[in-house]
Amino acid sequence: MRLSAQTLSRLPAAVARPLYDRDAQQVGIVHFGIGAFHRAHQAWYTDAAMNAGDRDWAITGVSLRSPGVARQMNPQDGLYCVAEQSGDGSALRVVGSVRNVLVASEEPDAVIAAVAAPSTRIVSLTVTEKGYCRAANGDLDFAQAHSLSFYYFVTQALLRRRAAGLPGLTLMPCDNLADNGAKLRALMLQYLARHEPDLVAWFTAHCTCPSTMIDRIVPATTEDDRTMVASALGGLQDEACVVTEPFSQWVIEDHFAGPRPRWEAVGAQLVQDVAAYETAKLRMLNGAHSLLAYCGLAAGHTFVHEAVADPTLQALATGLMTDEAARTITPAPGQDLDAYAQALIARFANPALNHRLIQIAMDGSQKLPQRWLETLAANAATGRPCPAILTGISAWLHHLTGANGVVDDPLSHQLTTLVARHPDPRDAVHALFTGDGPLAGVWEPTEADLGAVVAAFAKIKEGSDARG
Ligand code: CS2
């Protein structure tokens, strides 16, 4: 028997559930990219806000292509369980904020209608870094931003809203990109200027794109997780459950085109400027994550908690955070970057989360500029070396040789061909990061940097070859 509106009353009394009348809520948010992260983060905060008395912020989720999440959630009336896990045990809550999930490739008109509906005030996005369809220079890649991208659906809906005299929307990106609000706005304006130039002035006057810093570690759900959740739900099967850590953080630029949920009443921080939080999170947490992923895989580990238990790798991750990344950040008032680094090591060590290194290793070409290259560039300006990140770059090169299996990256063909053509890491670094390389324009390696990469690469390769 599946979790659903009908079976909710069968849940064991200890399991928390929605305290509001779900059927009476209007949809206020349309969310593109309703994966595990959104379900454990924004939808969870929104459910908490409605539990605390807020109304009419139900969410329509959109998957652009894959029907997987719709098949999991729609038969459950959008209900699912968030299980927070740590060494101290687990806490479960059934979340009710998601009304339904649409699959854009199957029902494009329903997606446009949802965004154009009068009750919708916010369109939010977790489409991953590559979902913004950027070319290497950061501009919109029009070939990628075609009729199955969120740009198309939002534009069609904005045309309808303008024609109907409805208010504009807040477009809120929740992906790990630096300055994500300003980036989304610039890309959206490029799309409109090409496809609907008439709409540019209306968009500028009626829509906003606040930046957000989002943080919660959410590994991909496994069959074991589903079995554990079903047993905690008294036997009810939940195909859409997510497992996460107890920690969560959401810092949002308070720049909305219209109303918004009272997320600040349930732990989110609404601020004037998210930059310091966002930079710290991307360069420290995500920077250390990518380091642990590539170096950890090279050292034969599978999970983040295993990699961070390895003293050499823990020292490397701490070095990246405190000696390299933190040095490039001007903290916001009250922000303590050393304490942040320590807390991150403790979060990575959570033994109850099976967070796979290979999941983090995905899409390096989209992640490394804001995680590593900006730190390298900022330190280069003051002549400070970055041995940990350079070791990370060596481990990424090793990853691109296919050492950890098939490379999962939108640029995989280009990257793996380039690394195969340049077996000397010095040449590979030049070809990747300089000239017209796929990651050029952020960081210029010095001779000393190249020497460090060559030495680290040899060590990584030796260790990995020795293990067979
Ligand atoms: C991770 C992030 O997969 C990855 O690349 O670094 O998803 C990370 O777990 C989250 O950003 C934590 O907030």
Tab-separated table of C-alpha atoms and ligand atoms in Angstrom:
chain	number	residue	atom	x	y	z
A	1	MET	CA	0.000	0.000	0.000
A	2	ARG	CA	1.363	3.442	-1.020
A	3	LEU	CA	1.506	6.618	1.031
A	4	SER	CA	-1.274	8.925	-0.241
A	5	ALA	CA	-4.021	11.270	0.973
A	6	GLN	CA	-6.231	8.216	1.603
A	7	THR	CA	-3.671	6.278	3.587
A	8	LEU	CA	-2.312	9.223	5.620
A	9	SER	CA	-4.514	8.259	8.561
A	10	ARG	CA	-2.739	4.881	8.774
A	11	LEU	CA	0.621	6.468	9.614
A	12	PRO	CA	2.031	5.651	13.038
A	13	ALA	CA	1.172	8.498	15.432
A	14	ALA	CA	4.846	9.401	15.914
A	15	VAL	CA	5.308	10.446	12.275
A	16	ALA	CA	4.777	14.201	11.728
A	17	ARG	CA	2.450	15.167	8.881
A	18	PRO	CA	0.834	18.273	7.334
A	19	LEU	CA	-1.188	20.314	9.830
A	20	TYR	CA	-3.089	22.282	7.176
A	21	ASP	CA	-5.940	21.398	4.848
A	22	ARG	CA	-3.988	20.442	1.744
A	23	ASP	CA	-7.001	20.450	-0.567
A	24	ALA	CA	-7.838	24.025	0.374
A	25	GLN	CA	-4.426	25.414	-0.660
A	26	GLN	CA	-3.885	27.187	-3.955
A	27	VAL	CA	-0.695	26.652	-5.928
A	28	GLY	CA	1.595	29.654	-5.370
A	29	ILE	CA	4.878	28.200	-6.615
A	30	VAL	CA	5.849	26.356	-9.778
A	31	HIS	CA	9.172	24.609	-9.352
A	32	PHE	CA	11.333	23.363	-12.236
A	33	GLY	CA	13.578	20.404	-11.330
A	34	ILE	CA	11.715	18.560	-8.588
A	35	GLY	CA	14.525	16.213	-7.621
A	36	ALA	CA	15.546	14.990	-4.187
A	37	PHE	CA	17.248	18.273	-3.307
A	38	HIS	CA	14.106	20.396	-3.761
A	39	ARG	CA	12.013	17.909	-1.829
A	40	ALA	CA	14.414	17.976	1.137
A	41	HIS	CA	14.904	21.740	1.036
A	42	GLN	CA	12.526	24.344	-0.444
A	43	ALA	CA	9.427	22.111	-0.408
A	44	TRP	CA	10.269	21.130	3.173
A	45	TYR	CA	10.620	24.788	4.259
A	46	THR	CA	7.372	25.639	2.460
A	47	ASP	CA	5.543	22.795	4.197
A	48	ALA	CA	6.895	24.075	7.536
A	49	ALA	CA	5.669	27.586	6.685
A	50	MET	CA	2.191	26.214	5.973
A	51	ASN	CA	2.311	24.165	9.193
A	52	ALA	CA	3.040	27.479	10.928
A	53	GLY	CA	-0.083	29.083	9.435
A	54	ASP	CA	0.944	30.394	5.999
A	55	ARG	CA	-1.550	29.589	3.238
A	56	ASP	CA	-1.772	29.040	-0.526
A	57	TRP	CA	1.829	28.150	-1.234
A	58	ALA	CA	1.272	24.698	-2.633
A	59	ILE	CA	3.876	23.721	-5.228
A	60	THR	CA	3.429	22.329	-8.716
A	61	GLY	CA	6.647	20.529	-9.581
A	62	VAL	CA	7.896	20.265	-13.148
A	63	SER	CA	10.302	17.709	-14.566
A	64	LEU	CA	11.488	18.844	-17.972
A	65	ARG	CA	12.017	15.399	-19.473
A	66	SER	CA	12.039	12.441	-17.148
A	67	PRO	CA	8.689	11.063	-15.974
A	68	GLY	CA	10.345	9.315	-13.004
A	69	VAL	CA	9.429	11.743	-10.218
A	70	ALA	CA	5.871	12.263	-11.538
A	71	ARG	CA	5.375	8.479	-11.450
A	72	GLN	CA	6.660	8.422	-7.871
A	73	MET	CA	4.729	11.418	-6.542
A	74	ASN	CA	1.409	11.728	-8.379
A	75	PRO	CA	0.035	8.354	-7.201
A	76	GLN	CA	0.905	9.568	-3.675
A	77	ASP	CA	-1.006	12.875	-4.147
A	78	GLY	CA	2.371	14.632	-3.891
A	79	LEU	CA	3.004	13.328	-0.354
A	80	TYR	CA	6.448	12.058	0.601
A	81	CYS	CA	8.654	11.633	3.602
A	82	VAL	CA	11.836	13.511	4.546
A	83	ALA	CA	14.056	11.376	6.795
A	84	GLU	CA	16.782	13.296	8.612
A	85	GLN	CA	19.592	10.924	9.490
A	86	SER	CA	22.621	11.212	11.704
A	87	GLY	CA	24.649	8.999	13.994
A	88	ASP	CA	22.077	9.856	16.694
A	89	GLY	CA	19.145	8.364	14.816
A	90	SER	CA	16.534	9.581	12.395
A	91	ALA	CA	13.541	11.948	12.412
A	92	LEU	CA	10.766	11.616	9.863
A	93	ARG	CA	8.196	14.053	8.546
A	94	VAL	CA	5.624	13.635	5.811
A	95	VAL	CA	5.671	16.763	3.652
A	96	GLY	CA	2.471	18.020	2.025
A	97	SER	CA	3.478	21.120	0.081
A	98	VAL	CA	3.766	19.481	-3.338
A	99	ARG	CA	0.398	19.348	-5.125
A	100	ASN	CA	1.408	17.516	-8.305
A	101	VAL	CA	4.218	16.962	-10.767
A	102	LEU	CA	4.014	17.769	-14.483
A	103	VAL	CA	6.348	16.321	-17.107
A	104	ALA	CA	7.053	19.130	-19.574
A	105	SER	CA	7.871	16.849	-22.495
A	106	GLU	CA	4.493	15.092	-22.079
A	107	GLU	CA	2.212	18.025	-21.218
A	108	PRO	CA	3.862	21.303	-22.224
A	109	ASP	CA	0.599	23.272	-22.226
A	110	ALA	CA	-0.157	22.277	-18.639
A	111	VAL	CA	3.261	23.628	-17.602
A	112	ILE	CA	2.639	26.969	-19.320
A	113	ALA	CA	-0.853	27.144	-17.780
A	114	ALA	CA	0.545	26.469	-14.285
A	115	VAL	CA	3.104	29.287	-14.550
A	116	ALA	CA	0.474	31.604	-16.067
A	117	ALA	CA	-2.162	30.866	-13.368
A	118	PRO	CA	-3.219	33.906	-11.318
A	119	SER	CA	-2.341	32.235	-7.992
A	120	THR	CA	1.261	31.519	-9.088
A	121	ARG	CA	3.648	34.192	-7.790
A	122	ILE	CA	6.991	32.396	-7.698
A	123	VAL	CA	8.829	30.207	-10.191
A	124	SER	CA	11.794	28.500	-8.589
A	125	LEU	CA	14.477	26.331	-10.114
A	126	THR	CA	16.814	23.493	-9.200
A	127	VAL	CA	17.814	22.473	-12.691
A	128	THR	CA	21.529	21.937	-11.794
A	129	GLU	CA	24.361	24.069	-13.104
A	130	LYS	CA	24.030	22.746	-16.640
A	131	GLY	CA	20.288	23.469	-16.759
A	132	TYR	CA	20.971	27.184	-17.260
A	133	CYS	CA	22.246	26.353	-20.772
A	134	ARG	CA	25.327	28.562	-20.664
A	135	ALA	CA	28.043	28.655	-23.281
A	136	ALA	CA	31.695	28.621	-22.180
A	137	ASN	CA	31.727	32.447	-21.977
A	138	GLY	CA	28.702	32.452	-19.644
A	139	ASP	CA	26.222	33.719	-22.248
A	140	LEU	CA	23.063	31.833	-23.100
A	141	ASP	CA	23.647	28.955	-25.514
A	142	PHE	CA	20.575	29.325	-27.729
A	143	ALA	CA	20.990	25.856	-29.208
A	144	GLN	CA	20.551	24.343	-25.730
A	145	ALA	CA	17.855	26.787	-24.583
A	146	HIS	CA	15.293	25.369	-27.005
A	147	SER	CA	11.635	24.561	-26.574
A	148	LEU	CA	12.197	22.069	-23.745
A	149	SER	CA	14.097	24.480	-21.510
A	150	PHE	CA	12.552	26.410	-18.652
A	151	TYR	CA	13.286	29.599	-20.623
A	152	TYR	CA	10.670	28.617	-23.176
A	153	PHE	CA	7.960	27.712	-20.661
A	154	VAL	CA	8.470	30.790	-18.510
A	155	THR	CA	8.447	33.058	-21.572
A	156	GLN	CA	5.227	31.581	-22.946
A	157	ALA	CA	3.595	31.984	-19.541
A	158	LEU	CA	4.823	35.563	-19.129
A	159	LEU	CA	3.236	36.436	-22.492
A	160	ARG	CA	-0.070	35.114	-21.157
A	161	ARG	CA	0.302	36.926	-17.850
A	162	ARG	CA	0.975	40.213	-19.568
A	163	ALA	CA	-1.997	39.733	-21.930
A	164	ALA	CA	-4.262	38.927	-18.969
A	165	GLY	CA	-3.067	41.899	-16.939
A	166	LEU	CA	-1.661	39.612	-14.236
A	167	PRO	CA	1.296	40.551	-12.032
A	168	GLY	CA	4.836	39.490	-12.898
A	169	LEU	CA	6.716	36.691	-11.147
A	170	THR	CA	9.655	36.165	-8.879
A	171	LEU	CA	12.092	33.810	-10.614
A	172	MET	CA	14.149	32.243	-7.857
A	173	PRO	CA	17.184	30.095	-8.752
A	174	CYS	CA	18.194	27.497	-6.134
A	175	ASP	CA	21.293	26.084	-7.792
A	176	ASN	CA	24.963	26.192	-6.801
A	177	LEU	CA	26.013	29.065	-9.055
A	178	ALA	CA	27.730	32.223	-7.858
A	179	ASP	CA	25.415	35.235	-8.005
A	180	ASN	CA	22.650	32.954	-9.239
A	181	GLY	CA	19.921	35.634	-9.293
A	182	ALA	CA	21.872	38.097	-11.422
A	183	LYS	CA	22.981	35.266	-13.710
A	184	LEU	CA	19.440	34.004	-14.227
A	185	ARG	CA	18.179	37.517	-14.931
A	186	ALA	CA	20.913	38.182	-17.508
A	187	LEU	CA	20.296	34.832	-19.248
A	188	MET	CA	16.523	35.310	-19.233
A	189	LEU	CA	16.954	38.773	-20.773
A	190	GLN	CA	19.171	37.319	-23.513
A	191	TYR	CA	16.508	34.725	-24.254
A	192	LEU	CA	13.738	37.335	-24.374
A	193	ALA	CA	15.781	39.764	-26.490
A	194	ARG	CA	16.138	37.031	-29.139
A	195	HIS	CA	12.687	35.411	-28.963
A	196	GLU	CA	10.240	37.995	-27.549
A	197	PRO	CA	11.957	41.390	-27.613
A	198	ASP	CA	8.658	43.048	-26.797
A	199	LEU	CA	8.597	41.358	-23.429
A	200	VAL	CA	11.948	42.713	-22.232
A	201	ALA	CA	10.592	45.964	-20.787
A	202	TRP	CA	7.647	44.200	-19.103
A	203	PHE	CA	9.948	41.564	-17.603
A	204	THR	CA	12.297	44.243	-16.301
A	205	ALA	CA	9.440	46.181	-14.722
A	206	HIS	CA	7.432	43.276	-13.271
A	207	CYS	CA	9.758	40.348	-12.508
A	208	THR	CA	12.647	39.905	-10.086
A	209	CYS	CA	15.383	37.277	-9.685
A	210	PRO	CA	16.618	37.131	-6.073
A	211	SER	CA	19.867	35.288	-5.407
A	212	THR	CA	19.774	32.414	-2.933
A	213	MET	CA	22.267	30.294	-1.070
A	214	ILE	CA	20.891	26.827	-0.547
A	215	ASP	CA	22.445	24.163	1.622
A	216	ARG	CA	21.510	20.661	2.584
A	217	ILE	CA	23.310	17.436	1.777
A	218	VAL	CA	20.875	15.121	-0.006
A	219	PRO	CA	22.261	11.873	-1.438
A	220	ALA	CA	20.316	10.097	-4.171
A	221	THR	CA	17.625	7.901	-2.553
A	222	THR	CA	18.389	4.166	-2.610
A	223	GLU	CA	16.189	1.069	-2.344
A	224	ASP	CA	17.560	0.541	1.185
A	225	ASP	CA	16.342	4.043	2.099
A	226	ARG	CA	12.863	3.211	0.752
A	227	THR	CA	12.783	0.020	2.774
A	228	MET	CA	13.833	1.878	5.939
A	229	VAL	CA	11.184	4.575	5.363
A	230	ALA	CA	8.426	2.043	4.634
A	231	SER	CA	9.101	0.338	7.913
A	232	ALA	CA	9.042	3.664	9.798
A	233	LEU	CA	5.745	4.520	8.043
A	234	GLY	CA	4.111	1.381	9.405
A	235	GLY	CA	4.451	-0.499	6.105
A	236	LEU	CA	3.261	2.268	3.751
A	237	GLN	CA	5.437	2.378	0.640
A	238	ASP	CA	6.874	5.819	-0.238
A	239	GLU	CA	8.502	5.870	-3.663
A	240	ALA	CA	9.346	9.585	-3.389
A	241	CYS	CA	11.040	9.671	0.012
A	242	VAL	CA	14.323	11.516	0.543
A	243	VAL	CA	17.047	10.971	3.103
A	244	THR	CA	19.074	13.943	4.277
A	245	GLU	CA	21.109	15.378	7.131
A	246	PRO	CA	19.573	17.284	10.098
A	247	PHE	CA	21.318	20.504	8.990
A	248	SER	CA	19.759	22.880	6.494
A	249	GLN	CA	20.374	26.491	5.552
A	250	TRP	CA	18.678	28.865	3.128
A	251	VAL	CA	19.757	32.461	2.669
A	252	ILE	CA	17.531	34.436	0.310
A	253	GLU	CA	17.930	37.920	-1.104
A	254	ASP	CA	14.770	39.752	-0.061
A	255	HIS	CA	13.848	40.951	-3.519
A	256	PHE	CA	10.461	39.538	-4.521
A	257	ALA	CA	8.139	40.792	-7.243
A	258	GLY	CA	5.090	39.957	-5.114
A	259	PRO	CA	4.111	37.961	-2.021
A	260	ARG	CA	6.163	35.051	-0.733
A	261	PRO	CA	5.843	32.419	1.986
A	262	ARG	CA	7.043	33.435	5.439
A	263	TRP	CA	10.091	31.203	5.096
A	264	GLU	CA	11.919	33.308	7.687
A	265	ALA	CA	9.429	32.048	10.302
A	266	VAL	CA	10.766	28.523	9.777
A	267	GLY	CA	14.510	29.103	9.678
A	268	ALA	CA	15.384	30.734	6.351
A	269	GLN	CA	17.373	33.989	6.422
A	270	LEU	CA	16.031	36.836	4.299
A	271	VAL	CA	18.889	39.293	3.717
A	272	GLN	CA	19.833	42.234	1.523
A	273	ASP	CA	22.920	40.546	0.105
A	274	VAL	CA	23.652	36.823	-0.059
A	275	ALA	CA	27.136	37.144	-1.588
A	276	ALA	CA	29.249	36.346	1.490
A	277	TYR	CA	27.125	33.285	2.364
A	278	GLU	CA	27.000	32.070	-1.201
A	279	THR	CA	30.721	32.496	-1.843
A	280	ALA	CA	31.614	30.735	1.423
A	281	LYS	CA	29.265	27.876	0.646
A	282	LEU	CA	30.419	27.380	-2.932
A	283	ARG	CA	34.145	27.738	-2.293
A	284	MET	CA	34.271	25.953	1.078
A	285	LEU	CA	31.517	23.323	1.208
A	286	ASN	CA	31.210	22.580	-2.492
A	287	GLY	CA	34.929	23.168	-3.101
A	288	ALA	CA	35.833	20.627	-0.392
A	289	HIS	CA	33.135	18.252	-1.653
A	290	SER	CA	34.608	18.181	-5.161
A	291	LEU	CA	38.105	17.760	-3.704
A	292	LEU	CA	36.968	14.800	-1.587
A	293	ALA	CA	35.140	13.375	-4.602
A	294	TYR	CA	38.046	13.305	-7.065
A	295	CYS	CA	40.810	12.611	-4.519
A	296	GLY	CA	38.614	10.154	-2.615
A	297	LEU	CA	37.744	8.149	-5.734
A	298	ALA	CA	41.420	8.090	-6.730
A	299	ALA	CA	42.206	6.719	-3.263
A	300	GLY	CA	39.625	3.957	-3.620
A	301	HIS	CA	36.829	5.370	-1.429
A	302	THR	CA	33.119	5.236	-2.289
A	303	PHE	CA	31.378	7.584	0.164
A	304	VAL	CA	32.071	11.094	1.505
A	305	HIS	CA	32.200	9.898	5.127
A	306	GLU	CA	34.888	7.370	4.165
A	307	ALA	CA	36.983	9.937	2.301
A	308	VAL	CA	36.835	12.454	5.151
A	309	ALA	CA	37.854	9.749	7.655
A	310	ASP	CA	41.111	9.372	5.697
A	311	PRO	CA	43.535	11.687	7.567
A	312	THR	CA	45.387	12.801	4.418
A	313	LEU	CA	42.179	13.724	2.651
A	314	GLN	CA	40.695	15.397	5.710
A	315	ALA	CA	43.813	17.569	6.031
A	316	LEU	CA	43.576	18.426	2.334
A	317	ALA	CA	39.886	19.399	2.616
A	318	THR	CA	40.545	21.482	5.727
A	319	GLY	CA	43.486	23.166	3.971
A	320	LEU	CA	41.312	23.998	0.978
A	321	MET	CA	38.643	25.529	3.192
A	322	THR	CA	40.718	27.488	5.705
A	323	ASP	CA	44.003	28.326	3.921
A	324	GLU	CA	42.710	28.753	0.390
A	325	ALA	CA	38.959	29.472	0.133
A	326	ALA	CA	38.343	31.359	3.410
A	327	ARG	CA	41.210	33.729	2.602
A	328	THR	CA	39.294	34.987	-0.420
A	329	ILE	CA	36.045	35.787	1.440
A	330	THR	CA	35.066	38.893	3.379
A	331	PRO	CA	32.710	37.422	5.987
A	332	ALA	CA	29.267	38.870	6.611
A	333	PRO	CA	28.747	40.218	10.174
A	334	GLY	CA	28.689	37.246	12.527
A	335	GLN	CA	29.954	34.787	9.915
A	336	ASP	CA	32.847	32.734	11.378
A	337	LEU	CA	34.632	30.909	8.568
A	338	ASP	CA	36.879	28.761	10.789
A	339	ALA	CA	33.866	27.502	12.715
A	340	TYR	CA	32.120	26.947	9.374
A	341	ALA	CA	35.006	24.776	8.131
A	342	GLN	CA	34.921	22.694	11.317
A	343	ALA	CA	31.165	22.254	11.099
A	344	LEU	CA	31.504	21.152	7.478
A	345	ILE	CA	34.009	18.430	8.357
A	346	ALA	CA	31.540	17.156	10.984
A	347	ARG	CA	28.705	17.205	8.418
A	348	PHE	CA	30.805	15.322	5.853
A	349	ALA	CA	31.597	12.725	8.521
A	350	ASN	CA	27.885	11.908	9.092
A	351	PRO	CA	28.012	8.095	9.083
A	352	ALA	CA	24.297	7.712	8.425
A	353	LEU	CA	24.400	9.363	4.972
A	354	ASN	CA	25.637	7.193	2.166
A	355	HIS	CA	26.665	10.105	-0.012
A	356	ARG	CA	28.460	8.727	-3.038
A	357	LEU	CA	31.601	10.490	-4.224
A	358	ILE	CA	30.714	9.619	-7.808
A	359	GLN	CA	27.467	11.650	-7.460
A	360	ILE	CA	29.511	14.748	-6.570
A	361	ALA	CA	32.097	13.999	-9.284
A	362	MET	CA	29.418	14.503	-11.967
A	363	ASP	CA	29.435	17.630	-14.134
A	364	GLY	CA	32.874	18.896	-13.064
A	365	SER	CA	33.033	21.292	-16.012
A	366	GLN	CA	29.946	23.064	-14.680
A	367	LYS	CA	30.960	23.047	-11.021
A	368	LEU	CA	34.691	23.720	-10.845
A	369	PRO	CA	34.723	27.369	-11.986
A	370	GLN	CA	32.769	28.583	-8.916
A	371	ARG	CA	34.165	25.904	-6.555
A	372	TRP	CA	37.908	26.053	-7.355
A	373	LEU	CA	38.881	28.347	-10.189
A	374	GLU	CA	37.560	31.545	-8.595
A	375	THR	CA	39.481	30.701	-5.401
A	376	LEU	CA	42.632	30.048	-7.449
A	377	ALA	CA	42.228	33.352	-9.300
A	378	ALA	CA	41.578	35.363	-6.124
A	379	ASN	CA	44.638	33.853	-4.394
A	380	ALA	CA	46.808	34.316	-7.485
A	381	ALA	CA	46.104	38.035	-7.243
A	382	THR	CA	47.864	38.092	-3.870
A	383	GLY	CA	50.485	35.461	-4.728
A	384	ARG	CA	49.135	32.849	-2.284
A	385	PRO	CA	49.630	29.225	-3.395
A	386	CYS	CA	46.722	26.744	-3.355
A	387	PRO	CA	48.268	23.279	-2.971
A	388	ALA	CA	44.968	21.592	-2.042
A	389	ILE	CA	43.035	22.851	-5.063
A	390	LEU	CA	45.955	22.028	-7.367
A	391	THR	CA	45.882	18.482	-5.993
A	392	GLY	CA	42.156	18.494	-6.732
A	393	ILE	CA	42.822	19.562	-10.325
A	394	SER	CA	45.270	16.666	-10.692
A	395	ALA	CA	42.661	14.268	-9.350
A	396	TRP	CA	40.083	15.685	-11.792
A	397	LEU	CA	42.525	15.079	-14.682
A	398	HIS	CA	42.910	11.527	-13.428
A	399	HIS	CA	39.101	11.210	-13.327
A	400	LEU	CA	38.933	12.453	-16.935
A	401	THR	CA	41.239	9.629	-18.034
A	402	GLY	CA	38.347	7.303	-17.193
A	403	ALA	CA	40.035	6.028	-14.021
A	404	ASN	CA	36.704	6.103	-12.116
A	405	GLY	CA	34.521	4.806	-14.946
A	406	VAL	CA	32.524	6.681	-17.555
A	407	VAL	CA	32.791	10.456	-17.155
A	408	ASP	CA	29.344	11.954	-16.515
A	409	ASP	CA	29.551	15.553	-17.709
A	410	PRO	CA	27.792	17.535	-20.455
A	411	LEU	CA	31.270	18.157	-21.957
A	412	SER	CA	32.513	14.592	-21.385
A	413	HIS	CA	33.491	13.936	-24.988
A	414	GLN	CA	35.481	17.155	-25.304
A	415	LEU	CA	37.129	16.734	-21.887
A	416	THR	CA	38.125	13.099	-22.216
A	417	THR	CA	39.411	13.589	-25.772
A	418	LEU	CA	41.467	16.548	-24.652
A	419	VAL	CA	42.996	14.715	-21.703
A	420	ALA	CA	43.744	11.653	-23.858
A	421	ARG	CA	45.492	13.892	-26.393
A	422	HIS	CA	47.593	15.550	-23.663
A	423	PRO	CA	48.988	12.814	-21.396
A	424	ASP	CA	51.362	15.334	-19.773
A	425	PRO	CA	49.257	17.040	-17.076
A	426	ARG	CA	51.030	20.327	-17.788
A	427	ASP	CA	49.720	20.286	-21.367
A	428	ALA	CA	46.274	19.126	-20.256
A	429	VAL	CA	45.987	22.043	-17.811
A	430	HIS	CA	46.922	24.491	-20.578
A	431	ALA	CA	44.445	22.952	-22.983
A	432	LEU	CA	41.602	22.951	-20.425
A	433	PHE	CA	42.050	26.250	-18.631
A	434	THR	CA	43.747	28.632	-21.054
A	435	GLY	CA	43.332	29.908	-24.622
A	436	ASP	CA	40.101	28.598	-26.080
A	437	GLY	CA	39.913	25.669	-23.632
A	438	PRO	CA	36.496	24.675	-22.253
A	439	LEU	CA	37.229	26.189	-18.800
A	440	ALA	CA	39.370	29.124	-19.922
A	441	GLY	CA	38.982	32.681	-18.710
A	442	VAL	CA	38.912	32.347	-14.909
A	443	TRP	CA	42.358	31.159	-13.836
A	444	GLU	CA	45.800	31.494	-15.463
A	445	PRO	CA	48.123	28.763	-14.102
A	446	THR	CA	51.664	29.873	-13.206
A	447	GLU	CA	54.790	27.762	-13.675
A	448	ALA	CA	54.669	26.883	-9.972
A	449	ASP	CA	51.023	25.791	-10.301
A	450	LEU	CA	51.905	23.549	-13.242
A	451	GLY	CA	54.773	21.999	-11.310
A	452	ALA	CA	52.445	21.273	-8.382
A	453	VAL	CA	49.867	19.653	-10.677
A	454	VAL	CA	52.490	17.467	-12.357
A	455	ALA	CA	53.833	16.259	-8.988
A	456	ALA	CA	50.362	15.614	-7.520
A	457	PHE	CA	49.193	13.831	-10.673
A	458	ALA	CA	52.172	11.458	-10.572
A	459	LYS	CA	51.429	10.624	-6.932
A	460	ILE	CA	47.719	10.057	-7.538
A	461	LYS	CA	48.379	7.874	-10.554
A	462	GLU	CA	50.998	5.859	-8.719
A	463	GLY	CA	48.651	5.241	-5.779
A	464	SER	CA	45.779	4.296	-8.028
A	465	ASP	CA	47.924	2.017	-10.258
A	466	ALA	CA	49.302	0.309	-7.149
A	467	ARG	CA	45.773	-0.538	-6.034
A	468	GLY	CA	45.042	-1.929	-9.480
B	1	CS2	C1	27.427	18.494	-3.944
B	1	CS2	C2	26.205	19.316	-3.590
B	1	CS2	O1	26.724	17.029	-5.658
B	1	CS2	C3	27.440	18.000	-5.380
B	1	CS2	O2	28.144	18.538	-6.225
B	1	CS2	O3	28.579	19.238	-3.677
B	1	CS2	O4	25.042	18.782	-4.098
B	1	CS2	C4	26.084	19.534	-2.082
B	1	CS2	O5	25.780	18.320	-1.422
B	1	CS2	C5	25.036	20.551	-1.744
B	1	CS2	O6	25.309	21.734	-2.451
B	1	CS2	C6	24.999	20.807	-0.246
B	1	CS2	O7	24.204	21.902	0.013
